[in-house]
Structures are given as structure tokens and as C-alpha cells.
Coordinates of C-alpha atoms in Angstrom, one line a residue:
Chain A
M1 CA 0.0 0.2 0.2
L2 CA 1.3 3.4 -0.6
R3 CA 1.6 4.5 2.8
D4 CA 5.3 5.5 2.2
V5 CA 4.4 8.9 1.0
S6 CA 8.1 10.2 1.2
T7 CA 8.2 10.8 -2.6
L8 CA 6.1 13.5 -1.9
D9 CA 8.5 15.1 0.0
S10 CA 10.8 14.6 -3.0
Q11 CA 8.9 16.6 -5.1
L12 CA 9.3 19.8 -3.1
P13 CA 12.0 22.4 -3.4
T14 CA 15.0 21.4 -0.7
E15 CA 14.4 24.4 1.0
E16 CA 10.6 24.2 1.6
R17 CA 12.0 20.3 3.1
A18 CA 14.0 21.9 5.0
V19 CA 11.2 24.8 6.8
R20 CA 8.8 21.3 7.0
R21 CA 11.5 19.4 8.9
V22 CA 12.8 22.5 11.5
A23 CA 9.4 24.3 11.6
P24 CA 6.2 22.2 11.4
V25 CA 4.7 25.0 13.6
Q26 CA 5.0 27.3 10.4
V27 CA 2.8 24.9 8.4
R28 CA 0.2 27.5 8.3
A29 CA 2.0 29.8 7.0
P30 CA 1.2 31.2 3.0
E31 CA 4.6 30.4 1.2
R32 CA 3.3 26.7 2.2
H33 CA 1.7 26.4 -1.0
V34 CA 4.0 26.0 -3.2
M35 CA 3.3 22.2 -1.1
T36 CA 0.0 21.7 -4.1
P37 CA 0.8 19.0 -6.1
P38 CA 0.5 20.7 -10.2
T39 CA -3.5 20.3 -10.8
G40 CA -4.7 16.9 -12.8
D41 CA -1.9 14.6 -11.1
A42 CA -4.3 12.5 -9.4
A43 CA -1.3 10.3 -7.3
D44 CA -0.2 12.9 -5.9
W45 CA -4.0 13.6 -4.6
V46 CA -4.2 10.0 -3.3
A47 CA -0.9 10.4 -1.4
L48 CA -2.1 13.3 0.4
V49 CA -5.5 11.4 1.5
Q50 CA -3.3 8.6 3.2
K51 CA -0.9 10.7 4.6
L52 CA -4.4 12.6 6.4
R53 CA -5.8 9.1 7.3
D54 CA -2.1 8.4 8.9
T55 CA -0.8 11.2 10.6
R56 CA -3.5 13.4 10.5
D57 CA -1.3 16.5 9.0
E58 CA -2.5 19.3 8.5
A59 CA -0.5 20.5 5.6
A60 CA -1.3 17.3 3.4
F61 CA -5.1 18.7 4.3
R62 CA -4.6 22.1 3.6
A63 CA -3.0 21.0 0.0
L64 CA -6.4 19.3 -0.3
F65 CA -8.2 22.3 0.9
D66 CA -6.9 25.0 -1.1
H67 CA -7.7 22.8 -4.4
F68 CA -10.6 21.0 -4.0
A69 CA -12.6 23.4 -1.5
P70 CA -13.2 26.4 -3.9
R71 CA -14.5 24.5 -6.2
V72 CA -17.3 22.3 -3.5
K73 CA -18.2 25.6 -3.0
A74 CA -18.6 26.6 -7.1
Y75 CA -20.3 23.3 -7.1
L76 CA -22.9 24.0 -4.2
M77 CA -23.3 27.3 -5.6
K78 CA -24.0 26.4 -9.5
S79 CA -26.1 23.4 -7.7
G80 CA -28.1 26.1 -6.6
A81 CA -26.8 27.6 -2.9
D82 CA -26.3 31.1 -1.9
A83 CA -23.2 32.0 -1.2
S84 CA -22.9 31.4 2.6
M85 CA -25.2 28.4 2.6
A86 CA -22.3 27.3 0.4
E87 CA -19.5 28.2 2.4
E88 CA -20.9 26.7 5.3
C89 CA -21.4 23.5 3.0
A90 CA -18.2 23.6 1.8
Q91 CA -16.4 23.5 5.2
D92 CA -18.2 21.0 6.1
V93 CA -17.4 18.8 3.3
M94 CA -14.0 19.4 3.8
A95 CA -14.3 18.6 7.6
T96 CA -15.9 15.3 6.3
L97 CA -13.0 14.8 3.9
W98 CA -11.1 14.9 7.3
H99 CA -12.7 12.4 9.4
K100 CA -13.9 10.2 6.8
A101 CA -9.9 9.7 4.7
H102 CA -9.7 6.0 6.2
Q103 CA -13.2 4.9 3.7
F104 CA -11.4 6.6 0.8
D105 CA -10.3 3.8 -1.7
P106 CA -8.0 4.9 -4.6
T107 CA -9.2 1.3 -7.0
R108 CA -12.7 2.8 -7.2
A109 CA -12.2 6.4 -7.5
S110 CA -9.9 9.5 -7.8
V111 CA -9.4 12.0 -4.9
A112 CA -11.9 14.1 -7.1
T113 CA -14.6 11.8 -7.4
W114 CA -14.3 10.9 -3.9
V115 CA -15.2 14.7 -2.9
Y116 CA -17.7 14.5 -5.2
T117 CA -20.0 11.8 -4.0
I118 CA -19.3 14.0 -0.8
A119 CA -20.0 17.4 -1.8
R120 CA -23.0 15.9 -3.2
N121 CA -24.9 14.0 -0.3
R122 CA -24.2 17.1 1.7
R123 CA -26.1 19.2 -0.8
I124 CA -29.6 16.5 -0.8
D125 CA -28.9 17.0 2.4
M126 CA -29.0 21.3 3.0
L127 CA -31.1 22.3 -0.8
R128 CA -33.9 19.5 -0.5
K129 CA -33.6 19.0 3.3
Q130 CA -34.0 15.3 3.0
R131 CA -31.4 12.2 3.7
R132 CA -29.7 10.8 0.9
P133 CA -30.1 7.3 1.3
E134 CA -26.3 5.7 0.2
P135 CA -25.6 2.0 -0.2
E136 CA -23.7 -0.1 2.5
E137 CA -20.2 1.0 2.5
L138 CA -17.3 -1.8 1.0
A139 CA -14.1 -1.2 2.3
W140 CA -10.7 -2.7 2.7
G141 CA -9.2 -4.3 6.6
P142 CA -6.2 -3.4 7.7
E143 CA -5.3 -6.9 6.8
A144 CA -5.8 -6.4 3.5
E145 CA -4.9 -3.7 1.0
P146 CA -4.8 -3.0 -2.5
E147 CA -2.1 -3.2 -4.5
P148 CA -0.3 0.4 -5.5
D149 CA -0.4 -0.7 -9.9
E150 CA -4.5 -1.2 -9.4
V151 CA -4.6 2.0 -7.7
V152 CA -2.1 3.8 -10.1
G153 CA -4.2 2.0 -13.2
L154 CA -7.5 3.8 -11.6
Q155 CA -6.0 7.1 -11.2
Q156 CA -4.8 7.2 -15.1
E157 CA -8.4 5.9 -16.2
S158 CA -10.0 9.0 -13.7
L159 CA -7.4 11.4 -15.6
K160 CA -8.4 10.0 -19.4
L161 CA -12.0 10.7 -18.7
G162 CA -11.4 13.8 -17.6
R163 CA -9.4 14.5 -20.6
A164 CA -12.3 12.7 -23.0
M165 CA -14.9 15.0 -21.0
A166 CA -12.4 18.0 -22.3
A167 CA -12.6 16.7 -25.8
L168 CA -16.6 16.5 -25.8
P169 CA -18.6 19.1 -28.0
E170 CA -20.0 22.0 -25.9
K171 CA -23.1 21.5 -25.7
Q172 CA -22.7 17.5 -25.4
R173 CA -20.4 18.9 -22.0
E174 CA -23.0 21.4 -21.2
L175 CA -25.8 19.0 -21.1
I176 CA -23.8 16.2 -18.6
Q177 CA -23.4 19.2 -16.5
K178 CA -26.7 20.3 -16.2
A179 CA -27.3 17.0 -15.5
Y180 CA -24.6 17.3 -12.2
F181 CA -25.4 20.4 -12.0
G182 CA -29.4 19.4 -10.6
E183 CA -30.6 21.5 -13.3
L184 CA -32.2 18.2 -15.4
S185 CA -35.1 16.1 -13.2
H186 CA -34.6 11.8 -13.1
S187 CA -36.9 11.8 -16.1
E188 CA -34.9 13.9 -18.0
I189 CA -31.6 12.5 -17.9
A190 CA -30.4 10.0 -20.3
A191 CA -27.1 8.1 -20.0
E192 CA -26.0 8.1 -23.1
T193 CA -22.9 10.7 -22.7
G194 CA -20.9 9.8 -25.5
L195 CA -18.0 9.1 -23.0
P196 CA -15.9 6.2 -23.4
L197 CA -16.6 4.8 -19.6
G198 CA -16.3 1.0 -20.7
T199 CA -12.5 0.7 -19.5
I200 CA -12.8 2.8 -15.8
K201 CA -15.9 0.5 -15.5
S202 CA -14.0 -2.7 -15.7
R203 CA -11.2 -1.3 -13.6
I204 CA -13.9 -0.6 -11.3
R205 CA -15.5 -4.2 -11.2
L206 CA -12.3 -5.6 -10.7
A207 CA -12.0 -3.7 -7.5
L208 CA -14.6 -4.5 -6.5
E209 CA -14.2 -8.5 -7.2
R210 CA -10.8 -8.0 -5.2
L211 CA -12.4 -6.2 -2.2
R212 CA -15.4 -8.9 -2.3
H213 CA -12.6 -11.4 -2.1
A214 CA -10.5 -9.9 0.3
M215 CA -13.7 -9.2 2.6
T216 CA -14.7 -13.0 2.3
Chain B
M1 CA -25.6 -10.0 3.7
T2 CA -26.9 -13.2 1.9
R3 CA -26.0 -12.1 -1.4
N4 CA -24.4 -13.7 -4.2
T5 CA -24.2 -10.5 -6.4
T6 CA -23.6 -12.8 -10.3
T7 CA -27.5 -14.2 -9.6
I8 CA -29.1 -10.9 -10.0
E9 CA -30.5 -10.6 -13.5
H10 CA -32.4 -7.6 -13.3
H11 CA -31.0 -4.2 -12.9
L12 CA -31.0 -0.5 -12.5
T13 CA -30.8 1.4 -16.1
P14 CA -28.3 3.2 -17.3
A15 CA -30.4 6.4 -16.9
L16 CA -31.4 6.1 -13.4
L17 CA -27.7 5.0 -12.6
M18 CA -27.2 8.5 -13.7
A19 CA -29.6 10.1 -12.2
Y20 CA -28.8 8.7 -8.9
S21 CA -24.9 9.6 -9.0
A22 CA -26.4 13.2 -10.1
G23 CA -28.8 13.4 -7.0
A24 CA -31.5 14.0 -9.3
L25 CA -33.8 11.0 -7.8
P26 CA -36.9 11.4 -5.4
E27 CA -36.1 10.3 -2.1
A28 CA -37.9 6.9 -2.6
F29 CA -36.4 6.3 -6.0
S30 CA -32.6 7.2 -4.1
L31 CA -33.9 4.0 -1.0
V32 CA -34.5 1.4 -3.6
A33 CA -31.3 2.4 -5.7
A34 CA -29.3 2.4 -2.8
T35 CA -30.7 -1.3 -1.8
H36 CA -30.0 -2.6 -5.4
I37 CA -26.6 -1.6 -5.7
S38 CA -25.9 -2.9 -2.0
M39 CA -26.9 -6.2 -3.0
C40 CA -25.3 -6.1 -6.6
D41 CA -21.9 -5.3 -7.5
H42 CA -22.4 -4.7 -11.6
C43 CA -24.9 -1.8 -10.7
R44 CA -22.4 -0.3 -7.6
A45 CA -19.3 -0.6 -10.6
E46 CA -22.1 1.6 -13.1
L47 CA -22.8 4.0 -10.4
E48 CA -19.3 4.6 -8.9
T49 CA -18.1 5.2 -13.3
Y50 CA -20.9 8.0 -13.0
D51 CA -20.3 9.3 -10.3
T52 CA -16.6 9.1 -12.0
V53 CA -17.9 11.9 -14.2
G54 CA -19.3 14.3 -11.4
G55 CA -15.5 13.9 -10.0
A56 CA -14.5 15.3 -13.7
I57 CA -16.9 17.9 -13.3
L58 CA -15.9 18.9 -10.1
D59 CA -12.0 19.3 -10.9
T60 CA -13.2 21.3 -13.8
V61 CA -15.8 23.6 -12.2
E62 CA -15.0 27.1 -12.7
S63 CA -14.6 28.9 -9.5
D64 CA -15.0 32.9 -9.3
T65 CA -16.4 32.8 -5.4
E66 CA -14.0 33.5 -2.3
T67 CA -12.1 30.4 -1.2
P68 CA -13.7 29.0 1.6
D69 CA -12.3 29.7 5.5
F70 CA -9.6 27.2 6.3
A71 CA -9.4 28.4 9.9
K72 CA -13.3 27.9 10.1
T73 CA -12.7 24.5 8.8
M74 CA -9.9 23.0 11.3
A75 CA -12.4 24.6 14.1
R76 CA -15.2 22.6 12.8
I77 CA -13.0 19.4 12.5
A78 CA -11.9 20.0 16.3
R79 CA -15.6 19.9 17.4
A80 CA -16.5 17.2 15.4
D81 CA -13.2 15.7 17.0
A82 CA -14.7 16.8 20.4
A83 CA -18.3 15.6 19.9
R84 CA -17.4 11.7 18.2
N85 CA -18.8 9.2 20.4
A86 CA -19.1 5.6 19.2
P87 CA -19.5 4.7 15.8
P88 CA -23.2 4.4 14.9
T89 CA -24.6 1.0 15.0
R90 CA -25.0 -0.8 11.4
L91 CA -28.3 -1.5 10.5
A92 CA -29.0 -4.4 8.6
D93 CA -30.3 -8.2 8.7
D94 CA -30.4 -11.1 6.6
V95 CA -33.5 -9.7 4.3
L96 CA -32.9 -5.9 4.8
P97 CA -29.6 -4.3 3.2
A98 CA -28.5 -0.8 5.8
P99 CA -30.0 1.3 3.8
L100 CA -33.5 0.3 3.9
A101 CA -33.4 -1.4 7.3
S102 CA -32.7 2.3 8.5
Y103 CA -36.1 3.7 7.2
V104 CA -37.9 0.5 9.3
G105 CA -36.0 0.8 13.0
G106 CA -33.4 -1.5 11.9
S107 CA -35.2 -5.1 11.4
L108 CA -38.1 -6.9 9.5
D109 CA -39.4 -7.3 12.8
N110 CA -39.9 -4.1 13.6
V111 CA -41.9 -3.1 10.5
K112 CA -45.7 -1.8 10.9
W113 CA -48.0 -3.9 8.5
R114 CA -51.2 -3.1 7.0
K115 CA -53.2 -5.2 5.9
V116 CA -54.4 -4.8 2.2
G117 CA -56.4 -7.9 1.3
G118 CA -56.3 -11.2 -0.1
G119 CA -53.5 -11.7 2.5
V120 CA -51.4 -8.8 1.3
K121 CA -50.1 -6.3 3.5
Q122 CA -47.8 -3.3 3.1
A123 CA -46.2 -1.0 4.5
I124 CA -45.6 2.9 3.6
L125 CA -42.0 4.6 4.4
S126 CA -41.6 8.0 5.3
T127 CA -40.3 9.9 2.1
D128 CA -40.3 13.1 0.7
R129 CA -43.7 13.6 -1.7
D130 CA -41.5 13.6 -5.3
A131 CA -42.4 9.7 -5.1
S132 CA -44.1 7.1 -2.7
A133 CA -42.0 3.7 -1.5
R134 CA -43.7 1.0 0.7
L135 CA -42.9 -2.4 1.2
L136 CA -44.9 -5.3 0.0
Y137 CA -45.9 -8.6 2.0
I138 CA -47.6 -10.9 -0.8
P139 CA -47.6 -14.5 0.6
A140 CA -46.7 -17.5 -1.6
G141 CA -48.6 -18.3 -4.4
T142 CA -50.6 -15.2 -4.0
A143 CA -51.2 -12.7 -7.1
V144 CA -51.3 -8.8 -6.5
P145 CA -54.2 -6.6 -8.3
D146 CA -53.1 -5.6 -11.7
H147 CA -52.4 -2.2 -12.3
G148 CA -51.3 0.5 -15.1
H149 CA -49.7 3.3 -13.9
R150 CA -48.4 6.8 -15.1
G151 CA -44.6 7.5 -14.0
I152 CA -42.2 4.9 -13.5
E153 CA -42.9 1.7 -10.4
L154 CA -39.7 0.4 -9.1
T155 CA -40.3 -3.0 -7.7
L156 CA -37.2 -5.0 -5.5
V157 CA -37.0 -8.4 -4.4
L158 CA -35.6 -8.7 -1.2
Q159 CA -37.2 -12.2 -0.2
G160 CA -38.9 -15.0 -2.0
A161 CA -39.6 -14.6 -6.0
F162 CA -42.3 -13.2 -8.4
R163 CA -43.2 -13.9 -12.3
D164 CA -44.7 -11.8 -14.7
E165 CA -45.5 -10.9 -17.9
D166 CA -41.7 -9.3 -18.2
G167 CA -39.9 -13.0 -16.2
R168 CA -38.9 -14.2 -13.3
F169 CA -37.9 -12.1 -10.3
A170 CA -36.1 -13.0 -7.2
R171 CA -34.1 -11.9 -4.4
G172 CA -31.9 -8.5 -6.2
D173 CA -33.8 -8.5 -8.9
L174 CA -35.1 -4.8 -9.6
E175 CA -38.1 -4.5 -11.9
V176 CA -38.5 -1.0 -13.6
A177 CA -41.9 -0.2 -14.8
D178 CA -42.8 2.5 -17.0
E179 CA -46.4 3.2 -18.6
S180 CA -46.3 1.0 -21.2
V181 CA -46.9 -2.0 -18.8
D182 CA -49.5 -3.8 -17.8
H183 CA -48.5 -6.1 -15.3
T184 CA -49.9 -9.1 -12.2
P185 CA -46.7 -9.9 -10.7
V186 CA -47.4 -13.4 -8.3
A187 CA -45.4 -14.6 -5.8
D188 CA -43.8 -17.9 -6.0
E189 CA -45.0 -21.1 -4.1
G190 CA -42.7 -21.9 -1.2
E191 CA -41.8 -18.8 0.4
D192 CA -43.5 -15.8 1.1
C193 CA -42.4 -13.1 -1.4
I194 CA -41.3 -9.1 0.3
C195 CA -40.1 -6.7 -2.1
L196 CA -39.5 -3.1 -1.8
A197 CA -41.6 -0.9 -4.1
A198 CA -41.5 2.7 -5.1
T199 CA -43.7 5.0 -7.6
D200 CA -43.3 8.4 -8.7
A201 CA -46.9 8.5 -9.7
P202 CA -50.5 7.0 -7.8
L203 CA -51.3 3.6 -9.5
R204 CA -54.4 2.8 -10.9
F205 CA -56.0 -0.2 -10.5
S206 CA -58.0 -1.9 -13.3
G207 CA -60.0 -4.6 -11.5
M208 CA -63.5 -3.8 -9.6
L209 CA -61.8 -5.3 -6.0
P210 CA -58.5 -3.7 -6.3
R211 CA -60.5 -0.3 -7.3
L212 CA -61.8 -0.7 -3.8
A213 CA -58.6 -2.0 -2.2
Q214 CA -56.8 1.4 -3.4
P215 CA -58.0 3.9 -0.5
F216 CA -55.5 1.3 1.9
F217 CA -53.2 1.5 -0.7
Q218 CA -52.5 5.3 0.6
I219 CA -50.7 6.4 -2.7

């Protein structure tokens, strides 16, 4: 398992590493923002969530926060929340990320996907004042964790899907966005996205089979 | 959970899965989706694929608002840490997967059934009003009144099995019926059948007796 996040450190400028080791109290200083991994490098987000899970590392959380918190807030506002409600909710979503880091399964979801599901559930609680029934959780126990190459494979497929999404014709992309921002009713939603979903689905299915096997 | 996920033959449609992923389903339909997916890894993989589309949208959403407050978020985390007690006890029994169990007080024994005639019993579940959900108890060998409907009706088998014009449905199988379907489900001999059913429009019954029974269905 990718519990070893030393690779993260090696990506930082030497100076920055020194600062972190010598004076960890400075983690809130603004210059720490150079820690933010390059946008779209999904593997780095996975390492940060695992670091958060294993050591409650506030700097790792800050890097995740800087990337995802504004996006969650924007998603909530596009879904009909006003600014103050979206602010409250985004804070709550990020706090959930902190508390549920152990539930994240990188063989089945990118960090963006995981954050999306938390934000969506919170949006339903908040805007529709109803709870969202969720499937039973399936999680890797401490004794059996997923293989690193499966993690990398899934993360790469998620990136590919993001790129395919960006390459869609404008109208098609807008229609999918409308569905996910809650602008379409369930009877208006057609699942034909024009996206190549087959490969990522096969990977998730395989990950579920391995997980079921590990659980029995 | 007594489930061999490979024996399920009737699944959620791609449109329902995407709508569930997008958060666009009424609560009653979400309940059926969550309960089916708890038993069906085929649909779980489909759902998580549509969630990936949601993740891609979240990652590229344009943000022109103020960044959320980091210090307040950390304070929120500290408060939640302090308030944290034992993890909530997981509800589920051999018949009801967790999402459904939480709607009926934890287990099948707590369901408050009402008779609706012909040995059939039902229990209306409390959901938002955009659609309704109920548990149905159909004694072995019994037919449910012939009915057509407006809108969509989802029927998920939890115990036993039934047969209708569309085939045989056993535990975990989900029937998705739209306006074009007029069906008469009959429970298999041998075991009483329990189903979770949800509809986004009132049922209309075609026979005389069932019409009299309709007020008791409360939908």
C-alpha cells in the first residue's frame, strides 16, 4: 500500500523540505502553498489523502483544501446554494474529508470523485432537506489493502476520462454538467454521455471483485 | 448479507444510475437504488463510473467565489472530534440491507404491516413527496392486483420471488416498469415474497375489487 509518502517530500524544493522538518509550526504560512501538487496529478492527491489518514497531517490537508474547497463551493453554488450556504457546506464537506479519509478507496475512485460524492450528498441534505439513502459501505480492512499498481491504473483512467470530457462537443458537455448540477429531473436524464466509460467501469468492477474476495 | 451478487439478472437502468449519481432522484427512488446496489456489484460499478464523471466535473468547475475559510474548517474539525462518540451501530438484517433497514427501525421484525386484502400486506415508508416507497408482503402463490400506472414503478425483491409478464424476479432483482406495462405479479410457491416498491405517480387499478382496495394503499 502507498503508506510511504516520502515521494511527496522529494518533489518539494530543498528549502521547503528543510522548513517543514525544522519548523513544522509554520505549516500555516502562506508560502507553504508551493506544496500544492500540479493540478490534475491524481496520484499526488491520493498520497495526500493517505498521509492525512495515517498521520492527520495538517499540511497535507491544507493542500487538499486549497484545491478542492473552492471547487466544492462553486459546485454547490451552481447547484442552487447561495454564497453563505455554500460556504458553510463547503467547510462541512472538507471536514468530512478529514474524518472519513480511511474510507477512501483509490482502486475505485480518484480523490476528485470521492470529494464529489461527499459534496453531492451534502447538497441533497442541505437543498432538498432530505437524507440521501446510500449503499452499504465496502471498505478494505487493515489486513488487506489494494495493490499499488491497481491504484495507479484507476487514477490514470480517471484522468483520461477528464480529458475525454474536455474534448466533448460543447453542447454535449453542457448537458452532462446540467445533469450533475441538478438542473435536470430524473426523467430528463439520458445516460448516453458520449464518453468512453467502458475501461474505467471494468477497472472498478475488478477492484470490487478483489475487495469482495478480501472481505470473505 | 446473504447475497451472491452474480445471480441478479434484473438491474437498474443506466439512466436511473446516472440520475442517482447526479443526485436527481426523489428519495423513494434513491432508497430503491441504494438497496439494490448494496446487493449488486454490477450496478455498484456502474454507479461509481458515473460518480467518476461527477468527479471530472467537480475538478474542472470554474470558481469565481471567495475561497472557503480554512481556519473555520479546522475549528469545525476540532469540534466534531470532541463530539465524536462510538461509531453508529450498523443496521441491517438478512433480508433488509442497511439503507432500507434504517427506514424501518433496523429490522424486518419492526415493520408495521397493514393488510390490504387477499393476504397482501404493506408498509408505507416515510420519504419526500416526489415519489412514494412501500414494503409489500405477498404470501406464496398470491397475485398482486393487476395494475397499470403513470410514471415509473420500481420493484425490488428482498425475499422469495415473483413472476409476471416480464419474467421471474428473485432476491436482488429489480423490475423497472413504465407506463406501457400492465402487469400482474404472482409470488412463487414455497416462500412468501417481500418487495420494496417505489413509484412517482399514483397507481391505477383495473379490476373492481382492487379499486375498492386502493384507498387502503394510501398512494
